[in-house]
Short mmCIF file of N, CA, C and O in Angstrom, two decimals:
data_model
loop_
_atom_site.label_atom_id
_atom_site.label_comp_id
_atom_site.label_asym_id
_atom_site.label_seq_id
_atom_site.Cartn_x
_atom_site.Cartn_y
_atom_site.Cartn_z
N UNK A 1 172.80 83.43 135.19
CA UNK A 1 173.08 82.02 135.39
C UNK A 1 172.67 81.20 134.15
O UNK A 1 173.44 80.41 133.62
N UNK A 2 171.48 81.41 133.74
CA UNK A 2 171.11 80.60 132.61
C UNK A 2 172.21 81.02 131.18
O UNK A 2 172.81 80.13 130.58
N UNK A 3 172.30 81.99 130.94
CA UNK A 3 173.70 82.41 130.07
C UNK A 3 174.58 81.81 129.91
O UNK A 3 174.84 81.21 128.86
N UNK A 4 175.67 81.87 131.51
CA UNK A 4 176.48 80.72 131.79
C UNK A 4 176.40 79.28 131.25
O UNK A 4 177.19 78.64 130.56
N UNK A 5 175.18 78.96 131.77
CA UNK A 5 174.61 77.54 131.65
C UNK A 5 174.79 77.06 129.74
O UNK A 5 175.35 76.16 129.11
N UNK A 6 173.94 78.30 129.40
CA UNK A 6 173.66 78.15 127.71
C UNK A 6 175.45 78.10 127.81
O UNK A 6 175.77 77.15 128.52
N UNK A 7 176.24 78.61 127.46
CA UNK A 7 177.52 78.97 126.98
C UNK A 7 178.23 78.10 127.19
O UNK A 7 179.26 78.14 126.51
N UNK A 8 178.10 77.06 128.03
CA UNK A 8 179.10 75.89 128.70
C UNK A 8 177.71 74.86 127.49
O UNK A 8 177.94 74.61 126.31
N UNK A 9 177.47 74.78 127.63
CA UNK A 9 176.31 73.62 126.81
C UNK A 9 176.87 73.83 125.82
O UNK A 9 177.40 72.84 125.32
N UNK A 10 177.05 75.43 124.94
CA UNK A 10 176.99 75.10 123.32
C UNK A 10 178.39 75.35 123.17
O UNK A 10 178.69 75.60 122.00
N UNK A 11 179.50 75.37 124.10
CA UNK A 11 180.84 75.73 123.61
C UNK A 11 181.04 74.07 124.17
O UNK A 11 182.24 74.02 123.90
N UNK A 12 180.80 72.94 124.64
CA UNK A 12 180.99 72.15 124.61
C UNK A 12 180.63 71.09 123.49
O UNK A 12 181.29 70.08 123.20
N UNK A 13 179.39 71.56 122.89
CA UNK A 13 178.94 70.84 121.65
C UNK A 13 179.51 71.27 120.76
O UNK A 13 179.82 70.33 120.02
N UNK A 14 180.04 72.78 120.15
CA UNK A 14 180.91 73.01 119.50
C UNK A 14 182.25 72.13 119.37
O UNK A 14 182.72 71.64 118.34
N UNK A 15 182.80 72.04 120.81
CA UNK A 15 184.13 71.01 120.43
C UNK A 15 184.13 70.30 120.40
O UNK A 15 185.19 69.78 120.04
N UNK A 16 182.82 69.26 120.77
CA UNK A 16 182.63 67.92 120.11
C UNK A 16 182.78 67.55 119.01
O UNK A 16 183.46 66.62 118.58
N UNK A 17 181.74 68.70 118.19
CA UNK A 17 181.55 68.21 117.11
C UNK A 17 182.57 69.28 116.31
O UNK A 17 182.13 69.96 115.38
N UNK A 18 183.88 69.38 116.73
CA UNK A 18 184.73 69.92 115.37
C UNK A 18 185.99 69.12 115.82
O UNK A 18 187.00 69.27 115.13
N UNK A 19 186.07 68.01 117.26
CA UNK A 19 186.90 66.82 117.34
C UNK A 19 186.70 65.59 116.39
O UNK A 19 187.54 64.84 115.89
N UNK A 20 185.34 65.59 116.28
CA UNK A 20 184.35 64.62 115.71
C UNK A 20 184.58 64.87 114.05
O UNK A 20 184.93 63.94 113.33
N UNK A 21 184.40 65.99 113.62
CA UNK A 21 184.76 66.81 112.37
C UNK A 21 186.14 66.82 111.60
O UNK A 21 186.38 67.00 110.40
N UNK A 22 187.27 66.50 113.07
CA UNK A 22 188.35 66.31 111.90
C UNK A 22 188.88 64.60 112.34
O UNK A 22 189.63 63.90 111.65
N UNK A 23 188.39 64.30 113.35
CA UNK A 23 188.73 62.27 113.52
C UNK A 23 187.61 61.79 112.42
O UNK A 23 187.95 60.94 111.60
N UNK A 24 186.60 62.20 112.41
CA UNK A 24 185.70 61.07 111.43
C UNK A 24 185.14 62.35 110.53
O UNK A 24 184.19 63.00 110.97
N UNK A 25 185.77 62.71 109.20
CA UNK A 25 185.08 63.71 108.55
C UNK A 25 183.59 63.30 108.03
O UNK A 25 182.48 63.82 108.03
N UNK A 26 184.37 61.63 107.43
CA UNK A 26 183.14 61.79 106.32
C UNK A 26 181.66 60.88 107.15
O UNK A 26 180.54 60.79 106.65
N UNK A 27 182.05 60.34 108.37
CA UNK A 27 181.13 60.12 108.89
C UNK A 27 180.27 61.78 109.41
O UNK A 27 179.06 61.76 109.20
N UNK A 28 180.66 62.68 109.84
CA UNK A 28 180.40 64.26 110.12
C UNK A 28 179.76 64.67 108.97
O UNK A 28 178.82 65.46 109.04
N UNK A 29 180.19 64.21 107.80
CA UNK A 29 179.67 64.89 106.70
C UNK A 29 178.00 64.51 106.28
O UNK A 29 177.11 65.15 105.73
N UNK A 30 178.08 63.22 106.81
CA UNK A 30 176.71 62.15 105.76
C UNK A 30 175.68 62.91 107.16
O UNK A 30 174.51 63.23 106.94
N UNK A 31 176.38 63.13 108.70
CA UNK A 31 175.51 62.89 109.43
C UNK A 31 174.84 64.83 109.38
O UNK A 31 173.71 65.14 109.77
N UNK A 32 175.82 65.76 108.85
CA UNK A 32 175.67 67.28 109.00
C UNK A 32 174.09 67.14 107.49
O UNK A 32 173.01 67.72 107.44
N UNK A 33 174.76 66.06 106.48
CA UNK A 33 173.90 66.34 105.33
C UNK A 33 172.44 65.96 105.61
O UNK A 33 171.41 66.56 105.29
N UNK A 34 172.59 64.79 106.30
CA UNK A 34 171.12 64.14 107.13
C UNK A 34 170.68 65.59 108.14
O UNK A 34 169.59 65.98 107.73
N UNK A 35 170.94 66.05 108.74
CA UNK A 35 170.62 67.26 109.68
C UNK A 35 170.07 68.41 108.46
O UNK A 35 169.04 69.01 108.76
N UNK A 36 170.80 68.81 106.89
CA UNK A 36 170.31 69.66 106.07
C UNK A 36 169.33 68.72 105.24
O UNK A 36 169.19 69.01 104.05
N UNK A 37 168.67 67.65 105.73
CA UNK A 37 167.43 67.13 104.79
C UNK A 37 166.44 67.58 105.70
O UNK A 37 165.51 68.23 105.22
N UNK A 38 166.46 67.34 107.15
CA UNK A 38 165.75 67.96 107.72
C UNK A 38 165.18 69.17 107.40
O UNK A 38 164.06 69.20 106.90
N UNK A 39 165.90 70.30 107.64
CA UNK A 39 165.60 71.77 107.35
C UNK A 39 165.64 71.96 105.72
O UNK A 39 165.56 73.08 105.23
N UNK A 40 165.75 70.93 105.04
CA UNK A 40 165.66 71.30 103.44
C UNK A 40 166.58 72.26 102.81
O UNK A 40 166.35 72.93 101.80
N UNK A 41 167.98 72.27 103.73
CA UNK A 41 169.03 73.11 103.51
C UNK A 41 169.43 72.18 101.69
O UNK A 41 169.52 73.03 100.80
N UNK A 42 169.55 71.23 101.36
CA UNK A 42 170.04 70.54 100.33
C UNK A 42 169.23 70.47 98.97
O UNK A 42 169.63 69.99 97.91
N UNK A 43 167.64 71.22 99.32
CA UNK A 43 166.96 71.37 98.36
C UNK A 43 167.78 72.32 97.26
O UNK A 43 167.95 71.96 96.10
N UNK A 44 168.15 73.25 97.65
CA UNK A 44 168.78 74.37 96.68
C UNK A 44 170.27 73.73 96.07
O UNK A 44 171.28 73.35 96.67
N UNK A 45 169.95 73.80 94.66
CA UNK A 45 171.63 72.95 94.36
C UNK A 45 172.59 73.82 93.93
O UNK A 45 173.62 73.44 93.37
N UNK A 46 172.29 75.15 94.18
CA UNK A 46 173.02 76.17 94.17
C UNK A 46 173.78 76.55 95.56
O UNK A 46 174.53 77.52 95.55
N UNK A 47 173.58 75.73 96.84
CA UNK A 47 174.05 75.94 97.77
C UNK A 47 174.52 74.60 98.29
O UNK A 47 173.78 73.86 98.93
N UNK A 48 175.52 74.38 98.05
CA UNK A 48 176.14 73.16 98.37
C UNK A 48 176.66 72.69 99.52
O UNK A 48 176.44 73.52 100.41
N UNK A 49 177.54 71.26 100.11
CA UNK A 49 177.49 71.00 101.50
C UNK A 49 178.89 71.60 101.07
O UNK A 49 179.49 71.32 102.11
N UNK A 50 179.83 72.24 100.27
CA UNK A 50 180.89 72.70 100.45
C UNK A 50 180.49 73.90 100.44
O UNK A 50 181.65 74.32 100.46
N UNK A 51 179.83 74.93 100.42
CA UNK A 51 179.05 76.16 101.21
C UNK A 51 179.01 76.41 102.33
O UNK A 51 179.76 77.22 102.89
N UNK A 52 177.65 75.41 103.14
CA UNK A 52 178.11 75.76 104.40
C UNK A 52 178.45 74.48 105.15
O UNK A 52 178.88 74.74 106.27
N UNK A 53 178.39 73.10 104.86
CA UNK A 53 179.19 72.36 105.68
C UNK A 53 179.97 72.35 106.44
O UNK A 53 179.82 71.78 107.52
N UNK A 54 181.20 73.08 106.06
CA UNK A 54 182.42 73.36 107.16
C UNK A 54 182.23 74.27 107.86
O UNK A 54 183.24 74.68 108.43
N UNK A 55 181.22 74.84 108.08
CA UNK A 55 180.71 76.25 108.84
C UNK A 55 180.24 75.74 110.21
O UNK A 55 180.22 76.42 111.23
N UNK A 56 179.87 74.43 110.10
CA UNK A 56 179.44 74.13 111.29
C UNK A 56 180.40 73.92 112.37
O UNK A 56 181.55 73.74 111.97
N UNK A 57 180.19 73.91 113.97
CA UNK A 57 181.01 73.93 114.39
C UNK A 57 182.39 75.13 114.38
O UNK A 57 183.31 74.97 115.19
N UNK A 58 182.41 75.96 113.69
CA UNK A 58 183.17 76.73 113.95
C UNK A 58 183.14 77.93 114.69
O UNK A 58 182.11 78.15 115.31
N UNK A 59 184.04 78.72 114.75
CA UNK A 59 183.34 79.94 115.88
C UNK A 59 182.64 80.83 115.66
O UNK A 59 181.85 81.36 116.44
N UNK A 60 182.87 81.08 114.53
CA UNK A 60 181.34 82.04 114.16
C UNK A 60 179.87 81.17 114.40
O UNK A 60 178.82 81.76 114.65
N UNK A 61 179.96 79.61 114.28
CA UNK A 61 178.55 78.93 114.73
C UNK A 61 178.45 78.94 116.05
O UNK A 61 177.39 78.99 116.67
N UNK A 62 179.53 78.89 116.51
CA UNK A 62 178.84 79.31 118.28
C UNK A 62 178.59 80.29 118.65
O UNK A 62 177.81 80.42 119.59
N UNK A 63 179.48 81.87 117.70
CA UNK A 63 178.61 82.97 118.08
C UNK A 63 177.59 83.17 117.80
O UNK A 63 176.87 83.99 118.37
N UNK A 64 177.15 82.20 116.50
CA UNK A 64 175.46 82.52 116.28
C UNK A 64 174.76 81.92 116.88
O UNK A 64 173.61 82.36 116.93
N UNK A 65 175.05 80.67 117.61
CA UNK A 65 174.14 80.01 118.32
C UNK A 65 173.48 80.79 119.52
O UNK A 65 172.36 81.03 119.97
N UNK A 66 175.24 81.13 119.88
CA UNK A 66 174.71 82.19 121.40
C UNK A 66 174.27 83.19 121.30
O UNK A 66 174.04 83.91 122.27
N UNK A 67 173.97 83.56 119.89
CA UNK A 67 172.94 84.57 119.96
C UNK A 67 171.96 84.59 120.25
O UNK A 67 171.36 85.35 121.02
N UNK A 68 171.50 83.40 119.44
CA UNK A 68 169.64 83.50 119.30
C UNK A 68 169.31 82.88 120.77
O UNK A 68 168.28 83.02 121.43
N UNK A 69 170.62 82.10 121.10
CA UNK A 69 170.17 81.10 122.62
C UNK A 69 169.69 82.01 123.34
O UNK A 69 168.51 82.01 123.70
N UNK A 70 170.90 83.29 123.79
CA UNK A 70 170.54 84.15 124.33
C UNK A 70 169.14 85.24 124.00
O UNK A 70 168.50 85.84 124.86
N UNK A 71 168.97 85.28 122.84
CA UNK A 71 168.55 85.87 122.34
C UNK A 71 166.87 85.41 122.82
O UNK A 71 166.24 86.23 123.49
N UNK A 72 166.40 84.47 122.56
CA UNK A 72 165.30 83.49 123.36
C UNK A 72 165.06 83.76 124.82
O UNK A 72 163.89 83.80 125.18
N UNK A 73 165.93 83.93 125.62
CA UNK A 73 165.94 84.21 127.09
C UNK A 73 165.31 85.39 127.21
O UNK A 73 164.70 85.63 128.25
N UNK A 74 165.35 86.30 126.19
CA UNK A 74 164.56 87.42 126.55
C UNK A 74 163.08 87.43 126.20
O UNK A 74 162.27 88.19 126.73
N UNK A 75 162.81 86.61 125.34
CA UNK A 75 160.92 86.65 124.56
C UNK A 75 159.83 85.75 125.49
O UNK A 75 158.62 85.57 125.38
N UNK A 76 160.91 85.21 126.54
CA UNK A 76 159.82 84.01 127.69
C UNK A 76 158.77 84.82 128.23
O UNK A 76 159.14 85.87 128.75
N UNK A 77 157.45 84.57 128.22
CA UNK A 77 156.43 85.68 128.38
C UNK A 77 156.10 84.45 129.67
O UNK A 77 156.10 83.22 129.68
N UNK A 78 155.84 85.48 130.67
CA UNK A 78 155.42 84.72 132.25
C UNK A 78 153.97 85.47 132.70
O UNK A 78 153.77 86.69 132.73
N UNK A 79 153.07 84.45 133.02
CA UNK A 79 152.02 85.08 133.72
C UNK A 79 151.82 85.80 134.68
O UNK A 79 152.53 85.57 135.65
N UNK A 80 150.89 86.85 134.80
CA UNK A 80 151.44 88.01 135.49
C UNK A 80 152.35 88.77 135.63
O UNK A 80 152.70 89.21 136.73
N UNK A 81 152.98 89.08 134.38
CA UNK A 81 154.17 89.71 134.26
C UNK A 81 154.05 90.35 132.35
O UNK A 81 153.52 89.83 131.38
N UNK A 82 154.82 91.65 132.51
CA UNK A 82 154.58 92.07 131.33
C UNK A 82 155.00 91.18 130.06
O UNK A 82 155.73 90.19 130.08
N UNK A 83 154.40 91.73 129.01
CA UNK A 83 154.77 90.77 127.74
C UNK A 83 156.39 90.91 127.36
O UNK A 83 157.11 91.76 127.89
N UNK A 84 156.74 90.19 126.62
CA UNK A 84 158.13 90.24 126.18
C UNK A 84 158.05 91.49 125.16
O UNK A 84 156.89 91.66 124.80
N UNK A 85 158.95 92.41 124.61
CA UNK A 85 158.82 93.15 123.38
C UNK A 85 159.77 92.70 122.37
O UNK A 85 160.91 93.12 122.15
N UNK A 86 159.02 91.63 121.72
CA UNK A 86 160.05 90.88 120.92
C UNK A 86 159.71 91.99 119.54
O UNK A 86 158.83 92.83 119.38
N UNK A 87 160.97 91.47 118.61
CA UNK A 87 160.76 92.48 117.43
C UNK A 87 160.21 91.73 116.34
O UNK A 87 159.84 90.56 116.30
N UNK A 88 160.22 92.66 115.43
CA UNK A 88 158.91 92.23 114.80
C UNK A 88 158.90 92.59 113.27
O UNK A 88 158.94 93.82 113.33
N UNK A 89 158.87 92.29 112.00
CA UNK A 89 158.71 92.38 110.94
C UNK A 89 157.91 92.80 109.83
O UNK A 89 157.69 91.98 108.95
N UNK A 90 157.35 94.18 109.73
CA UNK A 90 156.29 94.85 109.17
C UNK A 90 156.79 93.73 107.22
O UNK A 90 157.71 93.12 106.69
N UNK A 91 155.65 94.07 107.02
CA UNK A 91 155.60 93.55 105.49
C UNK A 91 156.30 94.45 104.41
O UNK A 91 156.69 94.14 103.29
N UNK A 92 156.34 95.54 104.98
CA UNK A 92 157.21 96.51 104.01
C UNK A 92 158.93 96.04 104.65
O UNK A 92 159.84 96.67 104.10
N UNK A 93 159.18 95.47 105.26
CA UNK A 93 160.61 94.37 105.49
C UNK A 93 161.20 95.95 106.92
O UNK A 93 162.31 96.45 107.06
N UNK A 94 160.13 96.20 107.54
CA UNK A 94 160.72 97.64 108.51
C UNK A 94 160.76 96.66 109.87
O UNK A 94 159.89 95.83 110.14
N UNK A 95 161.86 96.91 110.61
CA UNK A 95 162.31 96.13 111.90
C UNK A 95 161.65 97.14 112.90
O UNK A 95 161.87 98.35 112.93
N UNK A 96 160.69 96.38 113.79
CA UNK A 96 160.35 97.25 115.13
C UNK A 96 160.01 95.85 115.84
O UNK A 96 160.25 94.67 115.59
N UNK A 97 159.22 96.67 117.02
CA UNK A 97 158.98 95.60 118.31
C UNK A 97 157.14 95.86 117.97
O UNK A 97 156.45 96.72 117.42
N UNK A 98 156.83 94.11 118.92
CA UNK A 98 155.40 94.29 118.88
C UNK A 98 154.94 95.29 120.09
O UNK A 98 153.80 95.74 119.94
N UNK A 99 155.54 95.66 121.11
CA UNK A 99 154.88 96.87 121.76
C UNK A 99 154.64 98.51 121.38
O UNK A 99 154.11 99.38 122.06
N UNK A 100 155.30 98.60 119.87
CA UNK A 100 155.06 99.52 118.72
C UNK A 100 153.97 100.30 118.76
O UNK A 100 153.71 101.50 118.89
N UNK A 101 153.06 98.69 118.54
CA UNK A 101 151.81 99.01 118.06
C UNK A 101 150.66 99.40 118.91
O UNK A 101 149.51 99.63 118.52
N UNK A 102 151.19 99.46 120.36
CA UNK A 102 149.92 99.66 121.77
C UNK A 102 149.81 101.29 121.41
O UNK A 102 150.71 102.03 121.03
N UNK A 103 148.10 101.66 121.70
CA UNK A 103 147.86 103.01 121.67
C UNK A 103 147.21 103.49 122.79
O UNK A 103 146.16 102.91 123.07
N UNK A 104 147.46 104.15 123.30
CA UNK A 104 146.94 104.66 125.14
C UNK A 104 146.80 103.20 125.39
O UNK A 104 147.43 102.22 125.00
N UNK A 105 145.67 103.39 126.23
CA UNK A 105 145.49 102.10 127.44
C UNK A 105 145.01 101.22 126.75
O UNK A 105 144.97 100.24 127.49
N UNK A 106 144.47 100.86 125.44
CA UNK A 106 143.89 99.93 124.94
C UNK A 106 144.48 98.71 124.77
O UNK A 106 145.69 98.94 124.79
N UNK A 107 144.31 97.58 124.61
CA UNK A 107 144.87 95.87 124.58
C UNK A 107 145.27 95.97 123.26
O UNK A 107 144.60 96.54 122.40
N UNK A 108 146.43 95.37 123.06
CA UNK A 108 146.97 94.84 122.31
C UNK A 108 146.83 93.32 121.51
O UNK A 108 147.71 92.48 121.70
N UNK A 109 145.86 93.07 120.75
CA UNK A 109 146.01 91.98 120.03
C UNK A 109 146.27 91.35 118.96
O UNK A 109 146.04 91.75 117.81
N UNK A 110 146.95 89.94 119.41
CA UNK A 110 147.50 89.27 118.68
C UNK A 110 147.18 88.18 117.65
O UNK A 110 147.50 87.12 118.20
N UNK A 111 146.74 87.93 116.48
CA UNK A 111 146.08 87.21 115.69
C UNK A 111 146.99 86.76 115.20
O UNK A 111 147.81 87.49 114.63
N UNK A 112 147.17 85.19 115.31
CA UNK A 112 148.40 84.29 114.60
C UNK A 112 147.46 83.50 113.74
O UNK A 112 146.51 82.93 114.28
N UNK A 113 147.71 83.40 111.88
CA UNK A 113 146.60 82.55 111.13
C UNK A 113 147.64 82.34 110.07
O UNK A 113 148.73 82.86 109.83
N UNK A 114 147.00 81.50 109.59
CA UNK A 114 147.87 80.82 108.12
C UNK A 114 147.18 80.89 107.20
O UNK A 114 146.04 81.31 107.36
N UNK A 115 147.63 80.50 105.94
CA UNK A 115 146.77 81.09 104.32
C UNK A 115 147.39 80.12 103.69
O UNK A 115 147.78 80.24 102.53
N UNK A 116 147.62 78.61 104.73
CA UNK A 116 148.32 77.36 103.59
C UNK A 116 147.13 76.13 103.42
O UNK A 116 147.35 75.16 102.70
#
């Protein structure tokens, strides 16, 4: 159900905003470039709003959206209930899950810290 739910949400914002995209471009444009100051997408001037600008809204952006949307539905960790086995990023760039690392019965812990 929540799937459903996600999929009607972002295939509707998709056609908003690619009705919106070809009636008012360049208003779409100032407002997509304001959205890449946010995320600092515009810092790099090697990657321009004719890069990925027109990317938005299209169908490959809703298949990526519904990825990760979906993709999120699975990492919700609930009390009393096992952990999520989300995956996970060794420093040598090797893809596994954090339940990898459990050895017999012992706890698994998690240390989240920063070095900024």
């Amino acid at each position: 159900l929540q799937k459903i739910l996600i999929l009607l949400q972002v295939t509707l914002s998709v056609i908003v905003g690619k009705t919106l995209m070809v009636l008012f471009p360049n208003a779409m444009k100032k407002y997509i470039l304001k959205m890449g100051e946010k995320s600092r997408m515009n810092r790099n001037p090697k990657f321009s709003y004719e890069n990925w600008g027109p990317t938005f809204f299209s169908f490959r952006y809703l298949q990526f959206v519904l990825k990760v949307k979906w993709k999120r539905l699975e990492d919700e960790a609930f009390e009393g209930h096992p952990a999520p086995n989300t995956p996970v990023v060794t420093l040598g760039g090797e893809v596994c899950h954090v339940l990898d690392f459990m050895k017999d019965n012992r706890p698994l812990i998690l240390n989240f810290g920063s070095c900024t």
